[in-house]
Structures are given as structure tokens and as C-alpha cells.
Coordinates of C-alpha atoms and ligand atoms in Angstrom, one line a residue:
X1 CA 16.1 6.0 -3.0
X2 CA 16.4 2.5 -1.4
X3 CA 18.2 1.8 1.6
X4 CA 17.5 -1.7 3.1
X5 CA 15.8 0.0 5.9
X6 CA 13.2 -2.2 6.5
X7 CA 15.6 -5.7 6.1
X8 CA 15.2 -8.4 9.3
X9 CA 11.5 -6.7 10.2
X10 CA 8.2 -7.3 9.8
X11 CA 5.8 -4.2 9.5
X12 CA 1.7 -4.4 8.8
X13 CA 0.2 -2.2 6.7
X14 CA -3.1 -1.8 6.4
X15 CA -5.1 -0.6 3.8
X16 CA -2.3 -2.0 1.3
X17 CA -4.7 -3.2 -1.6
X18 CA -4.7 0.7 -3.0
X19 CA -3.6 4.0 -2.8
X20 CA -0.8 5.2 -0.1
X21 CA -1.6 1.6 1.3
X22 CA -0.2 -0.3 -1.9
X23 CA 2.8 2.5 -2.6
X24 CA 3.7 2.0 1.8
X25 CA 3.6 -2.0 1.4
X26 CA 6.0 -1.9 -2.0
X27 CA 8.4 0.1 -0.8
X28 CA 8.6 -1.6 2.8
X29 CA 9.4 -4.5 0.2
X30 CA 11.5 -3.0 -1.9
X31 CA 13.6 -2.1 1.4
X32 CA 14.0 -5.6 2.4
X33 CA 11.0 -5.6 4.4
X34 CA 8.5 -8.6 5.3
X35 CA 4.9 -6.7 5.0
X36 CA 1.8 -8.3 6.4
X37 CA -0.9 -6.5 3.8
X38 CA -4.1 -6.5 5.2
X39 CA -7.3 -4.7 3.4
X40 CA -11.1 -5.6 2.7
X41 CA -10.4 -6.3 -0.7
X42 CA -9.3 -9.3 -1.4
X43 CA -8.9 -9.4 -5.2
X44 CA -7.2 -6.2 -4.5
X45 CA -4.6 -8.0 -2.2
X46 CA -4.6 -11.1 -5.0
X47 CA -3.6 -8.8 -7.1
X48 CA -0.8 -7.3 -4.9
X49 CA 0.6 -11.0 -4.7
X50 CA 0.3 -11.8 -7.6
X51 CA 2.1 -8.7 -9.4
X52 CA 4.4 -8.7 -6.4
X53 CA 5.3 -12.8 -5.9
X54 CA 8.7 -12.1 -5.3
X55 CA 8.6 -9.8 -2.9
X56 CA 8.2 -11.0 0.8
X57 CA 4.3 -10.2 1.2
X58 CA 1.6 -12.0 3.3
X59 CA -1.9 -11.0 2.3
X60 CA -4.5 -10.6 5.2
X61 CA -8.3 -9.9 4.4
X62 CA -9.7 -8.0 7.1
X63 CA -11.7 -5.3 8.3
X64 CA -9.6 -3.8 10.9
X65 CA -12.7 -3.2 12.9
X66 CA -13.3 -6.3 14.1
X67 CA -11.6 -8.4 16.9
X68 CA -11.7 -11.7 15.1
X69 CA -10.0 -10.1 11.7
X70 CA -7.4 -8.4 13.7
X71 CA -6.7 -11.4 15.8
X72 CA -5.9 -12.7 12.4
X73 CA -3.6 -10.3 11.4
X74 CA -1.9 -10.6 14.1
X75 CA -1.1 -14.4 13.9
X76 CA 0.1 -13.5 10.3
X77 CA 2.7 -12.1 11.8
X78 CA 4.0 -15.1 13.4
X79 CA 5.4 -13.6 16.7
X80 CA 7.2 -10.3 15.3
X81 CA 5.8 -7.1 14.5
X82 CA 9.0 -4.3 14.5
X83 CA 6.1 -2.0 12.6
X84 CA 2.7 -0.9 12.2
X85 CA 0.9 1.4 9.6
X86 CA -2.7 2.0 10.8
X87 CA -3.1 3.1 7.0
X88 CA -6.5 2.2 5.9
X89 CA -9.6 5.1 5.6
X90 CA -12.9 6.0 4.3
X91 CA -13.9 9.6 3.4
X92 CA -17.5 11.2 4.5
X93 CA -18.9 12.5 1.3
X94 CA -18.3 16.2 2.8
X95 CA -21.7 15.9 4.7
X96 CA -21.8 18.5 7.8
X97 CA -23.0 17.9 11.3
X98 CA -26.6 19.1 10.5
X99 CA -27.1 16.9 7.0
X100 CA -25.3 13.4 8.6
X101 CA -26.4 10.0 9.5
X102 CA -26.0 7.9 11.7
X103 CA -24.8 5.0 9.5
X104 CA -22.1 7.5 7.8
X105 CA -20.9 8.3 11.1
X106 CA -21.0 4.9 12.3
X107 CA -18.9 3.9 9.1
X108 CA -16.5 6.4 9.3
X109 CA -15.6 6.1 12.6
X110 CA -15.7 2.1 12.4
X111 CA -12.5 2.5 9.8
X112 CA -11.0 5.4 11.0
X113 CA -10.9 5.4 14.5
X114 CA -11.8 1.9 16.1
X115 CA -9.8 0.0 13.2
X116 CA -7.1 2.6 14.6
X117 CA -7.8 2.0 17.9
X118 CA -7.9 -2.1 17.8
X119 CA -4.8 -2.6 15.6
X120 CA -2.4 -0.6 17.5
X121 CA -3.7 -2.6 20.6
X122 CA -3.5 -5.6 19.0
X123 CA 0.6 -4.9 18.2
X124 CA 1.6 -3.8 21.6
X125 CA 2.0 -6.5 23.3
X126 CA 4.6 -7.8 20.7
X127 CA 6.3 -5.1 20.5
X128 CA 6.0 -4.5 24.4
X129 CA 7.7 -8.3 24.1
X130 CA 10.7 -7.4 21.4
X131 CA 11.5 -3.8 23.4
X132 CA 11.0 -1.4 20.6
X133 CA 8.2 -0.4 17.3
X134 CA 7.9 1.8 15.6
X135 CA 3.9 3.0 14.2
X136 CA 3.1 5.0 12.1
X137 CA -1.2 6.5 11.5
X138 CA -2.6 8.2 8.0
X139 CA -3.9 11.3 9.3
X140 CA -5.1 14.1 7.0
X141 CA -5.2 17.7 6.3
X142 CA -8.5 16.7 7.7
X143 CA -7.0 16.0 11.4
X144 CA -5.5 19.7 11.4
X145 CA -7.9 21.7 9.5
X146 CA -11.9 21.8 9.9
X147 CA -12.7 22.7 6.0
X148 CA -11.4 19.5 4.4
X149 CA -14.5 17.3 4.3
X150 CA -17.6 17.1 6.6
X151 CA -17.8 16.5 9.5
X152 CA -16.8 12.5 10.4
X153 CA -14.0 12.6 8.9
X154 CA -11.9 15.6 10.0
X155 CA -14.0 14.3 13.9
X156 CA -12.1 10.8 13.2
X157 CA -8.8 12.1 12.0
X158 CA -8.4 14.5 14.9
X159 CA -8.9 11.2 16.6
X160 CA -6.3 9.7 15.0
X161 CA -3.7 12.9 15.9
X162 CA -5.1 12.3 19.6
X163 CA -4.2 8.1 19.5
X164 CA -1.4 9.2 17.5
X165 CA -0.1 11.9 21.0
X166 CA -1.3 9.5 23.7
X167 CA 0.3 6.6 22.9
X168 CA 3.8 8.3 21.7
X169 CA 3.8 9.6 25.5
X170 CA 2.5 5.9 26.8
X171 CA 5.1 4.0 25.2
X172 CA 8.0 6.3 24.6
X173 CA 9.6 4.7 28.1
X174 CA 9.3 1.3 25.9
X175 CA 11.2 2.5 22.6
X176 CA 7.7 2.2 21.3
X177 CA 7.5 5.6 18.3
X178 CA 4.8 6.5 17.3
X179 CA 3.7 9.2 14.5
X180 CA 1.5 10.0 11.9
X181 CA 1.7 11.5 8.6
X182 CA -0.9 14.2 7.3
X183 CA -1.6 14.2 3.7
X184 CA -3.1 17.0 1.6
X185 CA -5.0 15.5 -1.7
X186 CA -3.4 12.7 -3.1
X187 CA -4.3 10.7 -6.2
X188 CA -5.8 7.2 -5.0
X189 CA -9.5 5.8 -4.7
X190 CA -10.6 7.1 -2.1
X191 CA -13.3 8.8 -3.5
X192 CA -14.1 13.1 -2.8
X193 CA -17.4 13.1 -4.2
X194 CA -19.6 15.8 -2.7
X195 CA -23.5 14.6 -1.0
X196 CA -24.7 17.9 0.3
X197 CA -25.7 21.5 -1.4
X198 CA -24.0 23.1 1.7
X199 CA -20.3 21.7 1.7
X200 CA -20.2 22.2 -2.4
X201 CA -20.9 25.8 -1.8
X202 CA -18.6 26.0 1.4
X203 CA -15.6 23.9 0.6
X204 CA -15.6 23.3 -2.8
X205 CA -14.2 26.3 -3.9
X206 CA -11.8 26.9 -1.3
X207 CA -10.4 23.6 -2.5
X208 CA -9.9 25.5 -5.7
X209 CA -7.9 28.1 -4.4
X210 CA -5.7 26.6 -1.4
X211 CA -5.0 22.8 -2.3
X212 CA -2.4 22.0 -4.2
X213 CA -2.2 19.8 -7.1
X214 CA -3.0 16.1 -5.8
X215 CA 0.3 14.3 -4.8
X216 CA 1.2 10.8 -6.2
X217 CA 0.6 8.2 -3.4
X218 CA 4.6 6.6 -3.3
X219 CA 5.5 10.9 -2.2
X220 CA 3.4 9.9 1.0
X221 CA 4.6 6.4 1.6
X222 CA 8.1 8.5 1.3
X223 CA 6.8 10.2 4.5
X224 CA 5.5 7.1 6.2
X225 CA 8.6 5.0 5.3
X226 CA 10.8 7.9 7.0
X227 CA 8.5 7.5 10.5
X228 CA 8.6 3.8 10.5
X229 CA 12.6 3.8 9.9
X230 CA 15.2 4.1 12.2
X231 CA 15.8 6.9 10.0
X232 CA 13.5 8.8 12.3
X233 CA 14.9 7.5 16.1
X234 CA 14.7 10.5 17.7
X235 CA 10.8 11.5 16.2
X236 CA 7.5 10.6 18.1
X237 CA 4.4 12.4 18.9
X238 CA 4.5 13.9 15.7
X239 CA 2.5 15.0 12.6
X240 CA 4.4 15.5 10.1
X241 CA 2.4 17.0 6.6
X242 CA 2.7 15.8 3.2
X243 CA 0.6 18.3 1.6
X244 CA 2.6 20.6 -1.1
X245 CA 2.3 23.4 1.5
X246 CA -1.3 23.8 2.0
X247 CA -1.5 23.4 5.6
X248 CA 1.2 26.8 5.2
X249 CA -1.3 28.4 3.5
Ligands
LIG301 N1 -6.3 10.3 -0.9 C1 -6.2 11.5 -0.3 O1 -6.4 12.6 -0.8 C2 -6.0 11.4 1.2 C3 -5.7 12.6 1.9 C4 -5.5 12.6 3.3 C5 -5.5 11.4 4.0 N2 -5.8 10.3 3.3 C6 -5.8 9.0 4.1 O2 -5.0 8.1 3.5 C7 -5.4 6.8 3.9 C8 -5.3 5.8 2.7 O3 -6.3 6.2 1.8 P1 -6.1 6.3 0.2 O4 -6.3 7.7 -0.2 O5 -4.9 5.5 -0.2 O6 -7.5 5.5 -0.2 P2 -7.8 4.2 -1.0 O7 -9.3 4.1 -1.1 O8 -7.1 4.2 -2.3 O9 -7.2 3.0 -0.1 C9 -7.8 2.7 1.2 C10 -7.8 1.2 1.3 O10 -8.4 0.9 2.7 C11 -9.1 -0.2 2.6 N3 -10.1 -0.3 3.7 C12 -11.2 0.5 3.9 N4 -11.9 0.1 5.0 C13 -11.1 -1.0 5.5 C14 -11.3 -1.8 6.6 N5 -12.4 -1.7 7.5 N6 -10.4 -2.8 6.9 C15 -9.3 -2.9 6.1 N7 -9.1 -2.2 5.0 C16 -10.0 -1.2 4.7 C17 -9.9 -0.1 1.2 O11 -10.3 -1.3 0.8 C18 -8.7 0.5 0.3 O12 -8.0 -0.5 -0.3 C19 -6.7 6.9 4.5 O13 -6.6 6.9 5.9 C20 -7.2 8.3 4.1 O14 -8.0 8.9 5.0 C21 -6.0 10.2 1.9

């Protein structure tokens, strides 16, 4: 359903050349929404335009990790930023603690956590400015659970639940929300392939038995969509799963 939530604001979401991003950015548009989209990929953003010319879209290629691409993103937005979705994430190939490197770690964490970490304090000052936001993070199943990848990822989305708690409390004096959203498996490119012996044997058929069939990616910008509108006033600090009910399990 479409509601015109999103008409008169501006809201970044990043991550928006795939996946939960993409579904997020269209129906921010489709609400009357003006969406900065930022990602890595820029034919995927081309693309987004492109398909999309008629929707109210800037495209941003960036790697949210880095101070000069969110500076960037941030001029994009021309002043106002009502909304942020720090939407954008790798996976860890299911590698545990005692088979990882230092470069997946690195990686991981780079996307997950500081891109996390530098957007959201990129956007509050402006919304510090305009006396209310609203933001919104992709947690996981992985940020509640310990046996939904290896070990980076679930360490960063844990993370993101932590940025996610202490800046709901920072800001809440400010009319500044913030949530996240927790997803169970969801059909986008991400990627779950499996690099270690150990996780196969441990998670793999777990995943089997407990995780529901893989959700389409516009059911979690559903969820996001909710947080980021006013729809949700009265909601920060929380985590709210998207997961068919395997975090009931
Ligand atoms: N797909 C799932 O099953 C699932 C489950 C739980 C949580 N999530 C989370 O959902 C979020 C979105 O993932 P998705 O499943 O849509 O994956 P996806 O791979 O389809 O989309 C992720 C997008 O992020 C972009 N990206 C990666 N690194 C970036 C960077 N440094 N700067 C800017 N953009 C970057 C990629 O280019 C890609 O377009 C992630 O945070 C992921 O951890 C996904």
C-alpha cells in the first residue's frame, strides 16, 4: 500500500543498487520521497536511473567507508536529510574465529560497521539543524543470533544493534529515531556461499531446519519504510525482525 509518506523529505539509502537497498529506495519514491541512492556500483545505480527517470532519485557512488565519499553524499543532499537508511552490507563466507583473516575481517567490518558508523555521523548535524530524523540500520538475524554466518558478520551486526541503542538514547531528546530492522534470509545478491569445512557441517544444516523460506526484498523495505515514517513516532531503540518467525523458533 502507498501512502505519500515520504512526500516533502529527503532520505539516503544506501546500498540502493540491489537487493533490500533497490526495493527501500523505490518505494521511498513511490511514496513521494526524494532518495539520495548511494552504492559502489555504479552501473547498478545507472541502471536505477535510468529504469526509474521519473521518479525523484539522485545517484551517489560511494563506499560508505570513506570520509571523502560520504562527504559527497552528503552535499547530494543539498542541505536536508529528514532520513537515513545505513542499508548497505557484505556477508563473511561463514568463516569462524579460528579459520578468518584479517583482510575478511577488515572488509567486513569496513562496510558493516564503519560505513555505519560514518554515515550516521555524517547526517546528524543536519538533522540536529532541522529538529527531527528519523534512521533506520539493516541488521540481521546475524545481530541477534550467533549461528547465522561466521564470525564477522554476526561481530559487525551486533555492532550495528549497539549503534543502532546508543544513538536512539543520544538523540531521542532531539526528535532524532532511530531503529533497525533484522532480516532472516531474503532473496538478493548478497551472496551465502560457504568457505570453511567447519561452518558447512555446523550451520548448514540448521539452516535447513529453522530458516524459513527466503523473503522477497520489497517485504523488508516494508519494514524499513514503517521505521523511517512517521508511521512509527512513538518507536526508537528498536529491532524489529523480518524473518518469517525464525528468530521465534
Ligand atoms: N539477503 C539476506 O539474506 C540478508 C539477511 C539479513 C540481513 N541482510 C542485510 O541486508 C543489507 C542489504 O543486503 P542485500 O541482501 O540487499 O545485499 P545486496 O548484495 O543485494 O545489496 C547490497 C548492496 O550494498 C552495496 N555495497 C557494498 N559495500 C558497499 C560500500 N562500501 N559502500 C556502498 N555500497 C556498498 C553493494 O554494491 C550492493 O549493491 C545488508 O546490510 C545485509 O547484511 C541481508
Amino acid at each position: 500500500m502507498l501512502t505519500g509518506r515520504f512526500e516533502g523529505k529527503t532520505v539516503i539509502v544506501t546500498g540502493a543498487a540491489s537487493g533490500i537497498g533497490l526495493a527501500t529506495t523505490l518505494r521511498i519514491a513511490r511514496e513521494g520521497g526524494r532518495v539520495i541512492a548511494v552504492d559502489l556500483n555504479e552501473e547498478g545505480l545507472a541502471a536505477l536511473k535510468e529504469e526509474h527517470a521519473n521518479r525523484d532519485i539522485v545517484t551517489v557512488t560511494a563506499d560508505i567507508g570513506e570520509n571523502e565519499d560520504v562527504a559527497r553524499v552528503i552535499e547530494a543532499c543539498n542541505g536536508q536529510c529528514d532520513g537515513l537508511t545505513n542499508n548497505a552490507g557484505i556477508m563473511d563466507k561463514f568463516v569462524p574465529i579460528g579459520e578468518v583473516s584479517d583482510e575478511m575481517w577488515e572488509k567486513v567490518f569496513h562496510v558493516n560497521v564503519l560505513g555505519t558508523m560514518k554515515m550516521t555521523r555524517a547526517v546528524i548535524p543536519l538533522m540536529l539543524g532541522a529538529g527531527h530524523g528519523s534512521i533506520c540500520n539493516t541488521a540481521s538475524m546475524g545481530g541477534i543470533v550467533g549461528g547465522a554466518a561466521g564470525a564477522a558478520y554476526p561481530a559487525s551486526k551486533f555492532a550495528v544493534v549497539g549503534i543502532t541503542k546508543n544513538t536512539s538514547f543520544m538523540y531521542a531528546p532531539n526528535n532524532i529515531r532511530v531503529n533497525a530492522v533484522a532480516p532472516g534470509a531474503v532473496r538478493t545478491n548478497i551472496g551465502g556461499d560457504f568457505a570453511s569445512h567447519l561452518a558447512l557441517a555446523r550451520v548448514g544444516p540448521r539452516m535447513q531446519v529453522v530458516v524459513p523460506p527466503p523473503a522477497a526484498p520489497e517485504e523488508i523495505a516494508a519494514a524499513i519504510t514503517f521505521l523511517l515514517s512517521d508511521d512509527s513516532a512513538n518507536v526508537t531503540g528498536a529491532v524489529l525482525p523480518s524473518d518469517g518467525g525464525w528468530s521465534a523458533a
